[in-house]
C-alpha cells in the first residue's frame, strides 16, 4: 500500500518568512517516512478545490533555501474564507487525492477553515490530521507567545523609524508614519525598539488599543514640537477614537473620516492607508500654529506593503529560524496519530528567551484575536513601555548599528 | 603659526551614505598635516553663519564608524539657499575662524553656494579652497558618472519592488508604487533591477522623462492585466503628461491634479506624494472594467522617505565605500593649492566597473541637472532598457537572493 499524502497551503496576507515555514514542512517531509506525496496547493484552499497542486517532494535544497529567503507565499495565497459548502469541496478533494495530512500556514481565519474540514472528516470517519502553522505580522494569535512574520515586520518598522528619525533630526519638522495593524498595535509598538539617545523618536506612539481624540492628538504633538523643535509620530492605521461600535470595538479615525467623506461625495481616498497620514498632516498644518508664526514642516509616510514583504538582510534571523522551526515541528507532530487537529504555538521560558512549542486545539486560536497588553502601553496612551521592548526585542534580534555626534559633547 | 582651519557641512535631502563622506573627510584630516581644526557646521550654511560648529578632529574611530553607517546628515542639514548677502555672512564667518578649506557635501544647489563663497574670497584676496562632495539619491549631477546616495536608494527601491512583486504574485491584483524623483527618473528606473523570472514585475515603469497620457496609462495597465491577471506599476512622483510648461519642462500629473483640486476647493492632498498613488489607483478602479465584471483589486504605496534613509544591511556596500572615498579624496585634493574650487566627480572605466575621480569646476555641475538618458527608456516609454541595468547594477552591488517554485516545473 502506498503511503498517504499530505497537502500544504498558504493563506492570508504574506509575510517575509511564510516561506520559511513552507520549506520547514518540505524538508521535514523529505526526511520522514510516514508521508507519500507532499502536494502544494496553489493559492490556498482555492488550489485544493480546483486540484491545482504542485508536488514538492523532489525540490532541491538549493531551491528550497532560496524560496525560504523569498518573501510572500511561494505557493500563492488567497483571501477566500470558505463556508460549509466550500469546506465540503476541500474534503472531497482530500478524499480523491488520499490526503491524510493537511498543513495550513495562516492566521486565525485560516486556522478555523482547517478545523472545520477536520470536523467534516471526523464526521465521515475519514482519517485526517490537521496542522495549523502560524503566520501573521499582526502578532495577534491567542495562546501563541508570538507568531512568525511579526519579528521581521517589527524589525522593518523599527529600522524604518530609526532611519526616519535621523532624517528628521537632520531636517527638523513634524513627521507622521502610518504603520500596519487595524486591530492590534504590536507592529506600531515596535516603532520604539530602535531608540538609543535622549530625545530619539518616535516621540508619540498611537495604537488602536489606546483611543485618542483629535484635541489630545494635537495637544500631544504641540507639546513635543515646542520642547524639541521636531516631532516624529508613529501611528497605527487602526488609530481609534474613544467611542465604541455596536460590537464593542473602538471606532477608528478612518471609519469616522470615511463617513464624513462619503457625505462630501468624495470617495477616492484610501482611508485606512495613505489617507490617514495625509489627514493627520493636514490637521496639524491647519490647526497648530507654532510660536513666531513660522510655517510648520509636516510630512507623512505610510509604510504599506513593504512592512510584510521587504526582502533580504532586513529580515529578522530569529524570525526566519522560528518560521522554519514551526514548519518542521508540524511534520514531527503529524507522526503522532493522536494529534488530530491543532496549532503549533511558540511558548517562551521564564526569564530568558528560549522557545518551545505546544500543540493546542485550533479552537483556542481561531476567530478571536489578541490585543496589545495594557502593560505595554504607557499611562498617557501615547507611548510604549519597557515591558514591550523586553518582550519584542529578542524576536527582532538585532537592529542597525548607529552613532550620533552628540557623543562628542560627552 | 597655527595651521589654517577647515569647515565641513552637509546640505539638502539626506541619504543613507552622506555620513560616509563626512567620515571620509574627518579620517583624512586626522591623518593629514595641512589642516588645523576641522569644524563641523551644524545644519550646513546656517551653522556657519551662526557660528554653530562642532570640532571633529578628536572623534574616535569607533564613533566615526558608527556615524558612517547612520543615515541622514549627522551634522544636520538645511534647505537654505543663500543669496549674495547670506554668502557674504558665510565669508565673514570663515575669516573670523581662519577657515581656508570648505568641504560641502550636497547636491547641485549646495555646490553653487560653495562656488559663490569662493568667488567672494578671491575678490577679497582671501585664500580659500572649496570642495564640493557629491550626494543625491536623484543621481542627476552633470559630469558625475553617478553620485553617492543613489546606489543605496536604488538598492532599496529594487529590493522593495522585488518583495512587492512576490506579494503581488501571491495575492494577484494591480499595484502602483510611487518612487522618489521629481525631475530625474534614475531611481524609478532602478525598480527593474531585481527582475529574475519571466513575467516578473514591475510590468510598467513610468519616468518623468517619458510623458504619458491618461489614456495610454490605462491602456497599458489593461493590456498587462489581461495577459497576466496582475500588474505591478512603478511610477515616478514626477510622472508627466506630454505637455510643456513655460520653461520647457514636462508638466507633471501632480501639477495638473493640483490645479483641478484647487478648483474643487479641496486642498488636503499631498499630490507629489501619496495623492498621486491614490489618484492612479482610483483612476484604474473607476475607468477599467475587467472581463467578467469582477471587481479589480487595486492598491498603491508611496515609498517616501524610507528610500533615502532606510538603515542597516539594506544599504549598498559599493555606495557606502564610494561615499567614504569621495570624502577622503576631497581632503587629498585640498593639499594642492592650485585646486581653488571644484567637485569630486566619479568616472567609470570603459568595459569594466572601475571608478576614478576627476576634479571639475563647480560651474560644470551646479544649477542644471541631468536626465535619464534616452537609451535607458524603452521605445514604448513604459519600460527600462538593459543598458540601464548594466549601468546601475554595479552601483547597487547586490540584491536579495530569491527563488520561485516555478523552477520545479522545468
Short mmCIF file of N, CA, C and O in Angstrom, two decimals, chain A residues 321-376:
data_model
loop_
_atom_site.label_atom_id
_atom_site.label_comp_id
_atom_site.label_asym_id
_atom_site.label_seq_id
_atom_site.Cartn_x
_atom_site.Cartn_y
_atom_site.Cartn_z
N UNK A 321 14.37 31.77 11.51
CA UNK A 321 14.64 30.45 12.10
C UNK A 321 13.39 29.87 12.75
O UNK A 321 13.11 28.67 12.64
N UNK A 322 12.63 30.71 13.43
CA UNK A 322 11.40 30.22 14.08
C UNK A 322 10.34 29.83 13.05
O UNK A 322 9.59 28.87 13.25
N UNK A 323 10.28 30.58 11.96
CA UNK A 323 9.35 30.24 10.88
C UNK A 323 9.64 28.84 10.36
O UNK A 323 8.74 28.02 10.15
N UNK A 324 10.93 28.56 10.14
CA UNK A 324 11.36 27.25 9.67
C UNK A 324 10.99 26.17 10.70
O UNK A 324 10.46 25.12 10.37
N UNK A 325 11.30 26.50 11.96
CA UNK A 325 11.11 25.53 13.04
C UNK A 325 9.64 25.10 13.19
O UNK A 325 9.36 23.90 13.34
N UNK A 326 8.71 26.04 13.16
CA UNK A 326 7.30 25.63 13.36
C UNK A 326 6.82 24.75 12.21
O UNK A 326 6.00 23.84 12.41
N UNK A 327 7.35 24.97 10.99
CA UNK A 327 7.02 24.09 9.87
C UNK A 327 7.52 22.68 10.12
O UNK A 327 6.77 21.69 9.97
N UNK A 328 8.78 22.56 10.53
CA UNK A 328 9.35 21.23 10.82
C UNK A 328 8.60 20.54 11.96
O UNK A 328 8.35 19.34 11.92
N UNK A 329 8.28 21.33 12.98
CA UNK A 329 7.60 20.78 14.15
C UNK A 329 6.23 20.22 13.78
O UNK A 329 5.81 19.17 14.30
N UNK A 330 5.54 20.90 12.88
CA UNK A 330 4.22 20.42 12.45
C UNK A 330 4.34 19.00 11.87
O UNK A 330 3.52 18.12 12.16
N UNK A 331 5.38 18.77 11.08
CA UNK A 331 5.57 17.44 10.48
C UNK A 331 5.93 16.42 11.57
O UNK A 331 5.44 15.28 11.55
N UNK A 332 6.75 16.85 12.54
CA UNK A 332 7.06 15.97 13.67
C UNK A 332 5.78 15.54 14.38
O UNK A 332 5.56 14.35 14.64
N UNK A 333 4.94 16.53 14.71
CA UNK A 333 3.68 16.25 15.42
C UNK A 333 2.80 15.30 14.61
O UNK A 333 2.05 14.50 15.17
N UNK A 334 2.88 15.40 13.29
CA UNK A 334 1.97 14.61 12.44
C UNK A 334 2.25 13.11 12.53
O UNK A 334 1.44 12.29 12.09
N UNK A 335 3.41 12.75 13.08
CA UNK A 335 3.73 11.32 13.23
C UNK A 335 2.89 10.68 14.34
O UNK A 335 2.75 9.47 14.41
N UNK A 336 2.36 11.52 15.21
CA UNK A 336 1.55 11.05 16.34
C UNK A 336 0.08 11.03 15.93
O UNK A 336 -0.55 12.08 15.79
N UNK A 337 -0.46 9.82 15.73
CA UNK A 337 -1.84 9.71 15.22
C UNK A 337 -2.87 10.31 16.17
O UNK A 337 -3.99 10.62 15.77
N UNK A 338 -2.49 10.44 17.43
CA UNK A 338 -3.44 11.01 18.40
C UNK A 338 -3.65 12.50 18.18
O UNK A 338 -4.63 13.09 18.63
N UNK A 339 -2.72 13.11 17.48
CA UNK A 339 -2.84 14.55 17.21
C UNK A 339 -3.72 14.76 15.99
O UNK A 339 -3.28 14.67 14.86
N UNK A 340 -5.02 15.04 16.24
CA UNK A 340 -5.99 15.16 15.15
C UNK A 340 -6.02 16.55 14.57
O UNK A 340 -6.12 16.73 13.36
N UNK A 341 -6.02 17.56 15.39
CA UNK A 341 -6.03 18.95 14.91
C UNK A 341 -5.38 19.83 15.95
O UNK A 341 -5.55 19.61 17.15
N UNK A 342 -4.64 20.81 15.48
CA UNK A 342 -4.04 21.74 16.43
C UNK A 342 -3.15 22.77 15.76
O UNK A 342 -2.82 22.66 14.57
N UNK A 343 -2.80 23.75 16.56
CA UNK A 343 -1.94 24.84 16.11
C UNK A 343 -0.59 24.70 16.81
O UNK A 343 -0.54 24.34 17.98
N UNK A 344 0.49 24.95 16.07
CA UNK A 344 1.81 24.88 16.66
C UNK A 344 2.13 26.24 17.28
O UNK A 344 2.36 27.22 16.56
N UNK A 345 2.10 26.29 18.60
CA UNK A 345 2.22 27.57 19.29
C UNK A 345 3.56 27.69 20.02
O UNK A 345 3.92 26.81 20.80
N UNK A 346 4.28 28.78 19.77
CA UNK A 346 5.53 29.01 20.47
C UNK A 346 5.26 29.53 21.88
O UNK A 346 4.37 30.35 22.09
N UNK A 347 6.04 29.01 22.83
CA UNK A 347 5.96 29.47 24.21
C UNK A 347 7.35 29.91 24.63
O UNK A 347 8.35 29.36 24.15
N UNK A 348 7.43 30.87 25.53
CA UNK A 348 8.70 31.42 25.95
C UNK A 348 9.00 31.00 27.38
O UNK A 348 8.12 31.00 28.23
N UNK A 349 10.26 30.64 27.63
CA UNK A 349 10.66 30.28 29.00
C UNK A 349 10.63 31.52 29.87
O UNK A 349 10.75 32.65 29.38
N UNK A 350 10.47 31.30 31.16
CA UNK A 350 10.52 32.42 32.12
C UNK A 350 11.95 32.93 32.24
O UNK A 350 12.88 32.14 32.35
N UNK A 351 12.12 34.22 32.16
CA UNK A 351 13.42 34.80 32.50
C UNK A 351 14.45 34.85 31.39
O UNK A 351 15.39 35.61 31.46
N UNK A 352 14.31 33.97 30.38
CA UNK A 352 15.26 34.06 29.27
C UNK A 352 14.54 33.72 27.98
O UNK A 352 13.46 33.12 28.00
N UNK A 353 15.14 34.10 26.84
CA UNK A 353 14.47 33.85 25.57
C UNK A 353 14.81 32.46 25.07
O UNK A 353 15.81 32.24 24.40
N UNK A 354 13.95 31.51 25.42
CA UNK A 354 14.10 30.14 24.97
C UNK A 354 12.73 29.68 24.54
O UNK A 354 11.78 29.73 25.31
N UNK A 355 12.63 29.24 23.28
CA UNK A 355 11.32 28.94 22.72
C UNK A 355 11.07 27.44 22.63
O UNK A 355 11.92 26.69 22.15
N UNK A 356 9.92 27.03 23.13
CA UNK A 356 9.46 25.66 22.91
C UNK A 356 8.09 25.76 22.23
O UNK A 356 7.52 26.84 22.16
N UNK A 357 7.59 24.64 21.72
CA UNK A 357 6.26 24.70 21.11
C UNK A 357 5.30 23.79 21.87
O UNK A 357 5.70 22.79 22.46
N UNK A 358 4.03 24.18 21.84
CA UNK A 358 2.98 23.29 22.34
C UNK A 358 1.99 23.08 21.19
O UNK A 358 1.99 23.83 20.21
N UNK A 359 1.20 22.04 21.31
CA UNK A 359 0.18 21.73 20.32
C UNK A 359 -1.16 22.01 20.97
O UNK A 359 -1.54 21.33 21.93
N UNK A 360 -1.82 23.04 20.47
CA UNK A 360 -3.05 23.48 21.13
C UNK A 360 -4.20 23.39 20.13
O UNK A 360 -4.01 23.62 18.93
N UNK A 361 -5.38 23.04 20.63
CA UNK A 361 -6.53 22.93 19.72
C UNK A 361 -6.75 24.24 18.96
O UNK A 361 -6.61 25.33 19.52
N UNK A 362 -7.09 24.12 17.70
CA UNK A 362 -7.32 25.31 16.86
C UNK A 362 -8.41 26.18 17.46
O UNK A 362 -8.39 27.40 17.31
N UNK A 363 -9.33 25.56 18.18
CA UNK A 363 -10.40 26.35 18.82
C UNK A 363 -9.84 27.45 19.73
O UNK A 363 -10.45 28.49 19.91
N UNK A 364 -8.69 27.16 20.32
CA UNK A 364 -8.08 28.14 21.24
C UNK A 364 -7.44 29.32 20.52
O UNK A 364 -7.02 30.30 21.14
N UNK A 365 -7.32 29.19 19.21
CA UNK A 365 -6.57 30.18 18.43
C UNK A 365 -7.46 30.93 17.45
O UNK A 365 -7.27 32.12 17.18
N UNK A 366 -8.46 30.21 16.90
CA UNK A 366 -9.25 30.76 15.79
C UNK A 366 -10.22 31.86 16.24
O UNK A 366 -10.51 32.02 17.41
N UNK A 367 -10.69 32.56 15.25
CA UNK A 367 -11.71 33.62 15.39
C UNK A 367 -11.25 34.82 16.23
O UNK A 367 -10.87 35.82 15.69
N UNK A 368 -11.31 34.71 17.53
CA UNK A 368 -10.94 35.85 18.38
C UNK A 368 -9.44 36.12 18.29
O UNK A 368 -8.65 35.19 18.14
N UNK A 369 -9.06 37.39 18.40
CA UNK A 369 -7.63 37.72 18.37
C UNK A 369 -7.20 38.34 19.69
O UNK A 369 -8.00 38.53 20.60
N UNK A 370 -5.91 38.63 19.75
CA UNK A 370 -5.28 39.14 20.97
C UNK A 370 -4.93 40.60 20.78
O UNK A 370 -4.43 40.99 19.72
N UNK A 371 -5.12 41.40 21.80
CA UNK A 371 -4.72 42.81 21.76
C UNK A 371 -3.34 42.99 22.39
O UNK A 371 -2.85 42.10 23.09
N UNK A 372 -2.77 44.14 22.16
CA UNK A 372 -1.57 44.55 22.88
C UNK A 372 -1.95 44.64 24.36
O UNK A 372 -2.93 45.29 24.71
N UNK A 373 -1.16 44.00 25.22
CA UNK A 373 -1.49 44.00 26.65
C UNK A 373 -1.41 45.42 27.22
O UNK A 373 -0.55 46.19 26.81
N UNK A 374 -2.30 45.74 28.16
CA UNK A 374 -2.31 47.11 28.74
C UNK A 374 -0.95 47.52 29.32
O UNK A 374 -0.60 48.70 29.25
N UNK A 375 -0.18 46.54 29.86
CA UNK A 375 1.10 46.92 30.47
C UNK A 375 2.15 47.34 29.43
O UNK A 375 3.22 47.81 29.78
N UNK A 376 1.83 47.14 28.14
CA UNK A 376 2.74 47.57 27.08
C UNK A 376 2.48 49.01 26.63
O UNK A 376 3.23 49.57 25.84
#
